[in-house]
Short mmCIF file of C-alpha atoms and ligand atoms in Angstrom, two decimals:
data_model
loop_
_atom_site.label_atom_id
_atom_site.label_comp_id
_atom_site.label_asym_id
_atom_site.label_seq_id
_atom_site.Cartn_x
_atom_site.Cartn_y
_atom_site.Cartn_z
CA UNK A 1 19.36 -4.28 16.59
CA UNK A 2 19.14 -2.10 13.42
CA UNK A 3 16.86 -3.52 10.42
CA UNK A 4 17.74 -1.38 7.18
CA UNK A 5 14.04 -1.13 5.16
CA UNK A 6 14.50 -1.17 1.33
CA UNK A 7 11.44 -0.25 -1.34
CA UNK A 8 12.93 -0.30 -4.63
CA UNK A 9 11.48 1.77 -7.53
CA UNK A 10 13.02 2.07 -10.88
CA UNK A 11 14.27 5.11 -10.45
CA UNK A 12 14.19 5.33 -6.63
CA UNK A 13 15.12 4.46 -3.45
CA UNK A 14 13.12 4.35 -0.33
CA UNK A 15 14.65 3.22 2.88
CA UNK A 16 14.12 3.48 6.57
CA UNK A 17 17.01 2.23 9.60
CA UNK A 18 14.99 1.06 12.40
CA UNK A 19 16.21 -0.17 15.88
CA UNK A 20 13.99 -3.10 16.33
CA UNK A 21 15.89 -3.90 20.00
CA UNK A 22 12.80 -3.37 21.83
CA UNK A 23 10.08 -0.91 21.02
CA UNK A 24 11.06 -0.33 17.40
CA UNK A 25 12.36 3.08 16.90
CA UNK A 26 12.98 4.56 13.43
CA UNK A 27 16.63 6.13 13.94
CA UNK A 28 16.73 7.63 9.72
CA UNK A 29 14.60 7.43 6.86
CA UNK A 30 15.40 9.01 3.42
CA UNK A 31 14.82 8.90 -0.29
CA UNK A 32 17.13 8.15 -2.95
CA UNK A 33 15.68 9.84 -6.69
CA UNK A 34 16.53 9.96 -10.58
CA UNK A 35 18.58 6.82 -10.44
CA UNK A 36 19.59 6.55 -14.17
CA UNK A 37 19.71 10.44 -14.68
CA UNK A 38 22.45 12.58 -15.02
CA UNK A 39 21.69 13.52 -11.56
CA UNK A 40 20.49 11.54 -8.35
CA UNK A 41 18.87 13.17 -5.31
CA UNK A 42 19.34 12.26 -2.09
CA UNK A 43 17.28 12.59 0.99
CA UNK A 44 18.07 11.97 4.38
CA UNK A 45 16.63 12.52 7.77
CA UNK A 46 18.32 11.59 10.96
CA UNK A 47 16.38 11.19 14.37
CA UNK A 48 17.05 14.26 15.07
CA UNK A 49 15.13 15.78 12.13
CA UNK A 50 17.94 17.28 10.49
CA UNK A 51 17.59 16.86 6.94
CA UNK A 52 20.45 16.28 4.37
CA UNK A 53 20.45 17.06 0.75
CA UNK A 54 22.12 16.10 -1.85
CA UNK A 55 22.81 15.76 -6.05
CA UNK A 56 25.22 13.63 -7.61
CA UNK A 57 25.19 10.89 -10.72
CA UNK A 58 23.21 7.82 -9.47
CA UNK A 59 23.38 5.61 -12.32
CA UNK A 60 22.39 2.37 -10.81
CA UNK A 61 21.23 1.04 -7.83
CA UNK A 62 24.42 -0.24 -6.41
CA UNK A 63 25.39 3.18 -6.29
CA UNK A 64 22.20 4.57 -4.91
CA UNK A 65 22.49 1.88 -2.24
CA UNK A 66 26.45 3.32 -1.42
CA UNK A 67 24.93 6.76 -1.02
CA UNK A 68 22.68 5.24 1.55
CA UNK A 69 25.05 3.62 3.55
CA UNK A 70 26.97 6.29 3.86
CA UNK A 71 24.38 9.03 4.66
CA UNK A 72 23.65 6.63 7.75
CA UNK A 73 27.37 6.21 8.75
CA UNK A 74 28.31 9.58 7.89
CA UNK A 75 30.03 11.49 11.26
CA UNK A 76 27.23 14.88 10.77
CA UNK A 77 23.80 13.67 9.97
CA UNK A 78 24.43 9.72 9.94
CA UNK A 79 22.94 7.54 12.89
CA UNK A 80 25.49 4.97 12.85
CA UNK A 81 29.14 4.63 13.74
CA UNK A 82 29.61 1.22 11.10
CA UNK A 83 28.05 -0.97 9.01
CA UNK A 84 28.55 -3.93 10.82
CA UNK A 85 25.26 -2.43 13.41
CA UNK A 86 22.60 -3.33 10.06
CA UNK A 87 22.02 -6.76 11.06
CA UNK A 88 19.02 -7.40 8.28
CA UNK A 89 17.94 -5.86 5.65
CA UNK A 90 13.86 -5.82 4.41
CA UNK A 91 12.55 -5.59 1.51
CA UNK A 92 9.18 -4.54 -0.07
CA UNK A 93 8.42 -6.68 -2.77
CA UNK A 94 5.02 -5.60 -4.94
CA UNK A 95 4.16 -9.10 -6.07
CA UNK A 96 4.74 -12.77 -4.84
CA UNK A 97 2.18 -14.06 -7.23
CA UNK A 98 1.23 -17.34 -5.85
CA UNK A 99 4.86 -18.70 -4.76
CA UNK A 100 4.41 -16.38 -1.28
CA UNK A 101 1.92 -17.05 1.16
CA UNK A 102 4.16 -14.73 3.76
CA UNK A 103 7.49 -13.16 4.06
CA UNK A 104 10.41 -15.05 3.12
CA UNK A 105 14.01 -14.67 4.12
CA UNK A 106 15.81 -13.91 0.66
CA UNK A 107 18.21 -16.91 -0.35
CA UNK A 108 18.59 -18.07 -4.29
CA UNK A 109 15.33 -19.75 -4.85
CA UNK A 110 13.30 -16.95 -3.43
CA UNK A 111 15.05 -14.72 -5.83
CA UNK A 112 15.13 -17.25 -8.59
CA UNK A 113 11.02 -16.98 -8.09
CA UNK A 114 10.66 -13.00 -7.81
CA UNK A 115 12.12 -13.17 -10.61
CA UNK A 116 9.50 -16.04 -12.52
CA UNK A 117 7.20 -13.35 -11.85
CA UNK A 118 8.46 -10.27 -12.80
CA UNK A 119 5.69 -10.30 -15.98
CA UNK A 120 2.81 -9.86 -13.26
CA UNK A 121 4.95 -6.51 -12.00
CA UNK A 122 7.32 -5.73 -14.72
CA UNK A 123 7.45 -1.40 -13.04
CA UNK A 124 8.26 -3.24 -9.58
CA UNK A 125 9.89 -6.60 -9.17
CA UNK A 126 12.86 -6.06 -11.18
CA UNK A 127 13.36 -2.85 -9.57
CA UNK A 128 13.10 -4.98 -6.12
CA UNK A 129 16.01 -7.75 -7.36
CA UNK A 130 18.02 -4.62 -8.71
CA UNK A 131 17.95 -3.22 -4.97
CA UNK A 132 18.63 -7.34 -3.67
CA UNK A 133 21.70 -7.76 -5.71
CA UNK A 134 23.13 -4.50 -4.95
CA UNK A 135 22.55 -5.31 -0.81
CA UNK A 136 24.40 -8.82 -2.38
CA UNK A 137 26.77 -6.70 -3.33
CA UNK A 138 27.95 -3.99 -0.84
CA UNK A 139 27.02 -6.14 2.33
CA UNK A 140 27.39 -9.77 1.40
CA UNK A 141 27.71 -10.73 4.50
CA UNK A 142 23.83 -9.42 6.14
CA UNK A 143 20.95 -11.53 5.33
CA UNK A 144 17.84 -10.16 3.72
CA UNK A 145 13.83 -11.08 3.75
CA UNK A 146 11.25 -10.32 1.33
CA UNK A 147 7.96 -8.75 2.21
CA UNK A 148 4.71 -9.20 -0.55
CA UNK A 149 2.06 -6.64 -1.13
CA UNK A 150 0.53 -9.80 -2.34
CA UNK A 151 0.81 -12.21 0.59
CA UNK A 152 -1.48 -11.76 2.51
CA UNK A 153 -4.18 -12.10 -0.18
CA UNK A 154 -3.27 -15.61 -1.01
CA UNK A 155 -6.13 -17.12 1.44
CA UNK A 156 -8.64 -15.89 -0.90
CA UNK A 157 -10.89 -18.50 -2.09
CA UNK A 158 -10.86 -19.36 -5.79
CA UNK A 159 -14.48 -18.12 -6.28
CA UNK A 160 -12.81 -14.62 -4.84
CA UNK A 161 -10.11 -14.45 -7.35
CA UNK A 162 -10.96 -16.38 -10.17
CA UNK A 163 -12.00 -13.88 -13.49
CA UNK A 164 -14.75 -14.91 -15.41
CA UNK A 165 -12.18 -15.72 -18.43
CA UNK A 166 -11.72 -18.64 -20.16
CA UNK A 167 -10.18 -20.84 -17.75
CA UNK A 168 -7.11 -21.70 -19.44
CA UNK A 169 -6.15 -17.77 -18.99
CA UNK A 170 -5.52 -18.73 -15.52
CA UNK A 171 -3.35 -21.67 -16.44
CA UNK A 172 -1.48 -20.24 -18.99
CA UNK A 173 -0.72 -16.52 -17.57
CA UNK A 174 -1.95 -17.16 -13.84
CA UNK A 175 -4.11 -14.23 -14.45
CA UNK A 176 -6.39 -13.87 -11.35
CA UNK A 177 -7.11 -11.90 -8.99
CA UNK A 178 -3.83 -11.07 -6.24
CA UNK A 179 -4.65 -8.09 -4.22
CA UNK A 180 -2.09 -5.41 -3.19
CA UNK A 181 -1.53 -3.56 0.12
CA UNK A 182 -1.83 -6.89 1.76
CA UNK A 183 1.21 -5.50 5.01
CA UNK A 184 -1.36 -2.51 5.91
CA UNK A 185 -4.53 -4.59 5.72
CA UNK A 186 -3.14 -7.28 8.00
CA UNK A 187 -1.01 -4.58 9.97
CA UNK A 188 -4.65 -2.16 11.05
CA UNK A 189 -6.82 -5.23 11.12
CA UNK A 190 -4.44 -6.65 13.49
CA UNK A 191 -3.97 -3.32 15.66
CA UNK A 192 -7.45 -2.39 15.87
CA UNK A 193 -7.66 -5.99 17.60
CA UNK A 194 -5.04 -5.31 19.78
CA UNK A 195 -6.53 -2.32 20.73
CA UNK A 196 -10.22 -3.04 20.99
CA UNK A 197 -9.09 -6.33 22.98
CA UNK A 198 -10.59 -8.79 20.49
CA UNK A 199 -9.67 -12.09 19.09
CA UNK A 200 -9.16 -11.54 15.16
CA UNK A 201 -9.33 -15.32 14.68
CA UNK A 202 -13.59 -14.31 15.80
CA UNK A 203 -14.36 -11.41 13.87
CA UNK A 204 -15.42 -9.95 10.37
CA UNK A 205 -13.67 -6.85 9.75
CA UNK A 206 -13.34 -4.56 6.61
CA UNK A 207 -10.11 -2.57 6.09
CA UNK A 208 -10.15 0.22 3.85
CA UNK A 209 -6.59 1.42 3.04
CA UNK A 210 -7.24 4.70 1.23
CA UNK A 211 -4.02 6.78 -0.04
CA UNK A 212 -2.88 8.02 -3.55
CA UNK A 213 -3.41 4.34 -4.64
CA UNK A 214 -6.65 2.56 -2.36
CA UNK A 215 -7.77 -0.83 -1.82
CA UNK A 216 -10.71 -2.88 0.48
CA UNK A 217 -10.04 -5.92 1.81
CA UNK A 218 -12.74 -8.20 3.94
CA UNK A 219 -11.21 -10.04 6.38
CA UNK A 220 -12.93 -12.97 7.94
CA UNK A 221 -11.74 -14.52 10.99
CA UNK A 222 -7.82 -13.06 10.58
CA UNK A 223 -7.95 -14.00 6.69
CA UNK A 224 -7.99 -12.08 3.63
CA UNK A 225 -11.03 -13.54 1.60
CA UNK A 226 -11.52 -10.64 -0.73
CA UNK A 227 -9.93 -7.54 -1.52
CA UNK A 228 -10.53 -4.88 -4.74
CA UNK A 229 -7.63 -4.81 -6.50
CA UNK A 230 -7.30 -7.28 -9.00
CA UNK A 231 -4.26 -8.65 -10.85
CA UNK A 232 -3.04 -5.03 -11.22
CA UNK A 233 -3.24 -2.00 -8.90
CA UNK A 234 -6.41 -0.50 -11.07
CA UNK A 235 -9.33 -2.54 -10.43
CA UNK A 236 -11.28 -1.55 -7.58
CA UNK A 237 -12.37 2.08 -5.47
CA UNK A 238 -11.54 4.90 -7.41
CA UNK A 239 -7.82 6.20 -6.69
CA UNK A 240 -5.62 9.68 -7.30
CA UNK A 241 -5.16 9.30 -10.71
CA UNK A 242 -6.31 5.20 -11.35
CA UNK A 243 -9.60 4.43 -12.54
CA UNK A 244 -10.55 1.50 -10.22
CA UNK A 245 -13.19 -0.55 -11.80
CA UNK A 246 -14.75 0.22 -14.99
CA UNK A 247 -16.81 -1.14 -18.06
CA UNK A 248 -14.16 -2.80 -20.01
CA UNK A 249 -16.52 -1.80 -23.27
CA UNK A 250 -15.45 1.76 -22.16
CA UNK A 251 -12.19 1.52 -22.51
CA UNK A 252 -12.08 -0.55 -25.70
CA UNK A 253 -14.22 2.40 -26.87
CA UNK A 254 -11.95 4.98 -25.60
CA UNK A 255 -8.78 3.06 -27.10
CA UNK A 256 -10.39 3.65 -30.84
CA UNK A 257 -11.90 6.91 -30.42
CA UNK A 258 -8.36 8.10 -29.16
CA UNK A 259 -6.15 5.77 -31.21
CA UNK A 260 -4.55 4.80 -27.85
CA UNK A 261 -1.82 1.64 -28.17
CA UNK A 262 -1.64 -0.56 -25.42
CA UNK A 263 1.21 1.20 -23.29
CA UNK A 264 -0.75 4.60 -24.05
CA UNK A 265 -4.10 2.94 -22.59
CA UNK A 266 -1.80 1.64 -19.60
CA UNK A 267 -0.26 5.12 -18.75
CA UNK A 268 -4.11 6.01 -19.31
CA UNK A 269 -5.91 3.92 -16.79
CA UNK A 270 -2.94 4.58 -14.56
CA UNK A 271 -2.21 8.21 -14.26
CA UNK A 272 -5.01 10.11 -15.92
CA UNK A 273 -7.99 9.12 -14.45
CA UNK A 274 -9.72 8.73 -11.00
CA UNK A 275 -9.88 11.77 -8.43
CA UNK A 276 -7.72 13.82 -10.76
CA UNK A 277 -8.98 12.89 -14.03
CA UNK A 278 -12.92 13.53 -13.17
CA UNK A 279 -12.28 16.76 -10.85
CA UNK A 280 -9.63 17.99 -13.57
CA UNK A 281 -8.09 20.07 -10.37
CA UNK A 282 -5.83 17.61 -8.40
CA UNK A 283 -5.61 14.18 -7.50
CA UNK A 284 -5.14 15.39 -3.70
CA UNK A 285 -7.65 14.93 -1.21
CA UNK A 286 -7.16 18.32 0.23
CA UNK A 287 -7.30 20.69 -2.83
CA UNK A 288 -11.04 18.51 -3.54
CA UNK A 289 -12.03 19.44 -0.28
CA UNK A 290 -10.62 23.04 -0.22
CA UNK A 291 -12.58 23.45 -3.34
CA UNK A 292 -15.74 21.62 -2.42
CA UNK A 293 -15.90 24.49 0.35
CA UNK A 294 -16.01 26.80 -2.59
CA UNK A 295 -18.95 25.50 -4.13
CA UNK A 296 -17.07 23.86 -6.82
CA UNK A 297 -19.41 21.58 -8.55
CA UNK A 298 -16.45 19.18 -9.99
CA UNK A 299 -15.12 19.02 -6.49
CA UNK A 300 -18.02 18.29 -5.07
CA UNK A 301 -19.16 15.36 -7.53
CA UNK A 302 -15.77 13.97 -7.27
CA UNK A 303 -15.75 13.74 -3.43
CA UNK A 304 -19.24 12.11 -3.94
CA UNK A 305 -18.09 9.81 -6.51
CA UNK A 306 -15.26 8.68 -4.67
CA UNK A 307 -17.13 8.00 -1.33
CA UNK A 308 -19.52 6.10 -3.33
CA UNK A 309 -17.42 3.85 -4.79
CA UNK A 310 -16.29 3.12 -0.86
CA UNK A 311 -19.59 2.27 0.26
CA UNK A 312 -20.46 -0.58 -2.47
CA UNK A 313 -17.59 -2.37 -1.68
CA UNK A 314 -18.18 -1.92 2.16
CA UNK A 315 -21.52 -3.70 1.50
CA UNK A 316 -20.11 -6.07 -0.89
CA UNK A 317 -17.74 -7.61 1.83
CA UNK A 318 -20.61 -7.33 4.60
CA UNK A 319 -22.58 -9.52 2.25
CA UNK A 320 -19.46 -11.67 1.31
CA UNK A 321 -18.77 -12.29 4.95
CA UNK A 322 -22.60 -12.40 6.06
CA UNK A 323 -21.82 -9.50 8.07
CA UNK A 324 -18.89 -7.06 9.87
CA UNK A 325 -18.25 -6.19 12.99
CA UNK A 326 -15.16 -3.25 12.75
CA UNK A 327 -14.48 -1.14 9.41
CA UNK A 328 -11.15 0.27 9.62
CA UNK A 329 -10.35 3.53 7.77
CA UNK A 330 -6.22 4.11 7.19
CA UNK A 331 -3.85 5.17 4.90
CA UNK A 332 -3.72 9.45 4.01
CA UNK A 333 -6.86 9.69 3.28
CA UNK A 334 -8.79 6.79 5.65
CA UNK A 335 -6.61 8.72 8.47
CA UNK A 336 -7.18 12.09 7.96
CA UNK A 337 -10.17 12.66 4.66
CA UNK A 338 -12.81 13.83 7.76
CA UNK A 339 -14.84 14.60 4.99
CA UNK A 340 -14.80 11.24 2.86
CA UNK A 341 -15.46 9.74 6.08
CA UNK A 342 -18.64 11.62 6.93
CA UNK A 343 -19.97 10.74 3.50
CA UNK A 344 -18.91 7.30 3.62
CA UNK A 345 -20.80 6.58 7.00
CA UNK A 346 -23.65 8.70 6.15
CA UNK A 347 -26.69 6.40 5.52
CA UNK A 348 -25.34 3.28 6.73
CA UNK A 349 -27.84 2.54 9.34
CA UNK A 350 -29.10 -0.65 7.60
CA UNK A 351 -25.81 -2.02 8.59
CA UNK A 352 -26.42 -1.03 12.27
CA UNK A 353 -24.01 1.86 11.90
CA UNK A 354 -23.81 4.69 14.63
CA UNK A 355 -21.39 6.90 13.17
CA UNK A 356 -20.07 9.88 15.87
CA UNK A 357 -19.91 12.50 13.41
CA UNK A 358 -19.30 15.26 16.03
CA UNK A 359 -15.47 13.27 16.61
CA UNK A 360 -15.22 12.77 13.32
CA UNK A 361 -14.74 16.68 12.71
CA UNK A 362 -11.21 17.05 12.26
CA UNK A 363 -9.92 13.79 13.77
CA UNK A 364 -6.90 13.06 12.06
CA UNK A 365 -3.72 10.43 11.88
CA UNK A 366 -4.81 8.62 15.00
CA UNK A 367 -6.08 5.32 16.46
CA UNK A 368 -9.62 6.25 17.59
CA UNK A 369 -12.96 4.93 17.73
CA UNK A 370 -15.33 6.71 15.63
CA UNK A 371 -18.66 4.49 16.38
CA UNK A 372 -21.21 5.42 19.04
CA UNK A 373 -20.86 3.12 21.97
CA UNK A 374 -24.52 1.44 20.54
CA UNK A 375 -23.18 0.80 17.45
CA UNK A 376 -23.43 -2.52 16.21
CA UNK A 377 -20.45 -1.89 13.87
CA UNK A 378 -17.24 -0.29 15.21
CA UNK A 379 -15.74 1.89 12.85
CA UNK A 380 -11.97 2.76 13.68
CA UNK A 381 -9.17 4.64 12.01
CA UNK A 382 -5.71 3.27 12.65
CA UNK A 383 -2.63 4.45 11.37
CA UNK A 384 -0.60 2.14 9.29
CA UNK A 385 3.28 1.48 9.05
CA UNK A 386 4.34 -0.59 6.25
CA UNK A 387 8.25 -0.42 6.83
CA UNK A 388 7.68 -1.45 10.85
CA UNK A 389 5.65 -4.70 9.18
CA UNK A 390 8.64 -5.11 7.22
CA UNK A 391 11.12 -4.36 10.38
CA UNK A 392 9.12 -6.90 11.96
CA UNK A 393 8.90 -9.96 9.87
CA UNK A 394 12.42 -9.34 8.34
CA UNK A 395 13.83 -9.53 12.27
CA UNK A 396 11.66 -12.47 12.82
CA UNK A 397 12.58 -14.51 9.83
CA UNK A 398 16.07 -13.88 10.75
CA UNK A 399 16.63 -14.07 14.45
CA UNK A 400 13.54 -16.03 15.17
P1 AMP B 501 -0.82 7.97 1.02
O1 AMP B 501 -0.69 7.47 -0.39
O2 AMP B 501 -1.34 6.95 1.97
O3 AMP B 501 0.41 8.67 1.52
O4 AMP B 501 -1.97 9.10 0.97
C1 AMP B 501 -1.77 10.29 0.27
C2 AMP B 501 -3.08 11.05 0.14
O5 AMP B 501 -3.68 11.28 1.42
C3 AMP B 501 -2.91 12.44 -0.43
O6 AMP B 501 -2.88 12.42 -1.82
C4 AMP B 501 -4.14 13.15 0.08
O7 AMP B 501 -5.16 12.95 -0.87
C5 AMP B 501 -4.52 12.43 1.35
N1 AMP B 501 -4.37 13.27 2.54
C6 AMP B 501 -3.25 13.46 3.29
N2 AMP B 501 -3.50 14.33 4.31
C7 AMP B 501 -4.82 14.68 4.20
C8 AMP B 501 -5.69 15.55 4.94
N3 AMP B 501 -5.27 16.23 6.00
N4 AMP B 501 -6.96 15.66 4.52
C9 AMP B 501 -7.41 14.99 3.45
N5 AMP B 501 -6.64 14.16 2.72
C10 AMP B 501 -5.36 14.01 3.08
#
């Protein structure tokens, strides 16, 4: 039973076809770009890792969605002999604001309420209902679900994501805090359980998702009750090229030293600063290491910086949670940074943490224990899938 994974950009296309019959198996994945553009890129993998290329006008994303289809019915490099075998299609949806608590199968009031909320994520949710209504339109007849970044956040308490603003700011504009990568937190907090053999309903766990854009979350008892990122993507650990948190002063300063408008301060705080912006070299893990190897002082401050950052919030959420018993490292650089995770877990004894450094040395993308067998914390990495979260609960909502 094939589940067709959407994540809709405003200019792109991400999708994955995975046979969810019984161990889920991803038969193509690919990458529609430049939607809009004079011309469109596609990219498409079959399970047989034979990649196909190609450029044409994409100027929507009923068109982009065509070009899809066909890539996975096509008789060289598609995977599927009609369209009739996509039984559901899954979407990734950035926010849910407070209308989602979980996944929802698409009908006209869910979409009705993505779109109430598109102010919260103006880059992503109308690029999501663009990518709903052109499914609405090529396959009318397959049903679709909606999966939130936010979701899983929504059993914060209020003294977790209230802002200290005046209260009516909440009323009025529902700012508060929402959280984002809420499918991988759940998704590795929920794994490492599996794997360790423990009840997640018992235990305080910390999940660090750390890729180009990076988030904490403590989870108490199976629940989300705190998490970094705010009511944007920025607030929080330090990221690629986001600041993660910062002295609002500072930026108020920086807007009228720099004459900076409001969408220039935006781009700003979104693309200019964080690993790339301090180390002025890359915003990529693995040219700050290379270079820290060097001797490169920027490299090497910005490596230290970063892990830094990490290791308040780790002892925030210990505090929060009156203590943790599994930090979970995923995400490209949680999986494979060996070298943010030795300084992360360096000096964390007064937590009870026995970090096996010696494993630690080039361990990377796998599900592993990284704690001493005397540790009172376990520290895992686990490797996340966001599109088999979405597989899942799309198939779920659908067949039951
Ligand atoms: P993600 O957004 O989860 O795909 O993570 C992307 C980031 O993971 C990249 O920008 C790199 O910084 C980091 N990364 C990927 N592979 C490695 C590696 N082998 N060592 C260190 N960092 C890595």
């Amino acid at each position: 039973m094939n589940v067709l994974v959407l994540n809709c950009g405003s200019s792109s296309i991400k999708y994955q076809l995975l046979d969810m019959s019984e161990t889920p198996e991803v038969k193509a994945k690919g990458l529609v770009e430049r939607i809009g553009l004079e011309t469109g890129d596609l990219c498409h993998k079959n399970d047989k890792g034979e990649k196909y290329e190609s450029k044409q006008p994409v100027p929507n994303h009923t068109v982009g969605i065509k070009l899809v289809l066909e890539a996975l019915i096509d008789k060289n490099h598609g995977v599927i002999s009609s369209l009739d075998e996509i039984k559901a299609v899954g979407h990734r949806v950035a926010h849910g604001g407070e209308h989602f608590k979980e996944s929802v199968r698409l009908d006209a009031d869910a979409i009705a309420k993505i779109e109430s909320i598109c102010d919260l994520a103006p880059l992503h949710n109308p690029a999501h209902l663009l990518g709903m209504r052109a499914i609405l339109d090529v396959l009318p007849q397959v049903p679709q679900a909606a999966v939130f970044d936010t979701s899983f956040h929504q059993t914060m308490p209020a003294s977790s994501y209230m802002y200290p603003l005046p209260y009516r700011m909440y009323e009025q504009y529902k700012i508060r805090r929402y959280g984002f990568h809420g499918t991988s937190h759940k998704f590795v907090a929920e794994k490492a359980c599996d794997i360790l053999g423990w009840n997640i309903a018992e235990k305080k766990i910390i999940t660090c998702h750390l890729g180009n854009g990076a988030s904490i979350t403590a989870v108490k008892y199976g629940k989300s009750v705190d998490t970094s990122m705010g009511f944007t993507p920025v607030e929080g650990v330090m990221m690629g090229t986001r600041t993660g948190d910062l002295d609002l002063g500072a930026l108020l300063f920086i807007m009228e030293k720099e004459n900076l408008s409001v969408s220039q301060a935006n781009s700003f705080i979104n693309k200019n600063c964080g690993v790339n912006g301090v180390s002025e070299i890359s915003s990529d893990m693995r040219d700050l290491e290379a270079e820290s190897e060097k001797g490169n002082e920027r490299a090497i401050l910005t490596l230290d910086m970063y892990a830094h950052r990490i290791k308040k919030y780790i002892g925030s959420y210990a505090a929060v949670m009156n203590g943790v018993d599994l930090i979970v490292m995923t995400g490209g650089i949680g999986e494979n940074s060996c070298h943010t995770r030795k300084l992360v877990f360096s000096d964390m004894d007064y937590l009870g943490i026995k970090f096996d450094f010696e494993l630690n040395k080039g361990l990377r993308g796998k599900d592993e224990t990284l704690s001493l067998p005397d540790s009172k914390v376990k520290i895992m990495t686990i490797t996340t899938d966001e599109e088999l979260v979405i597989a899942t609960d799309t198939k779920k909502l659908v067949f039951g």
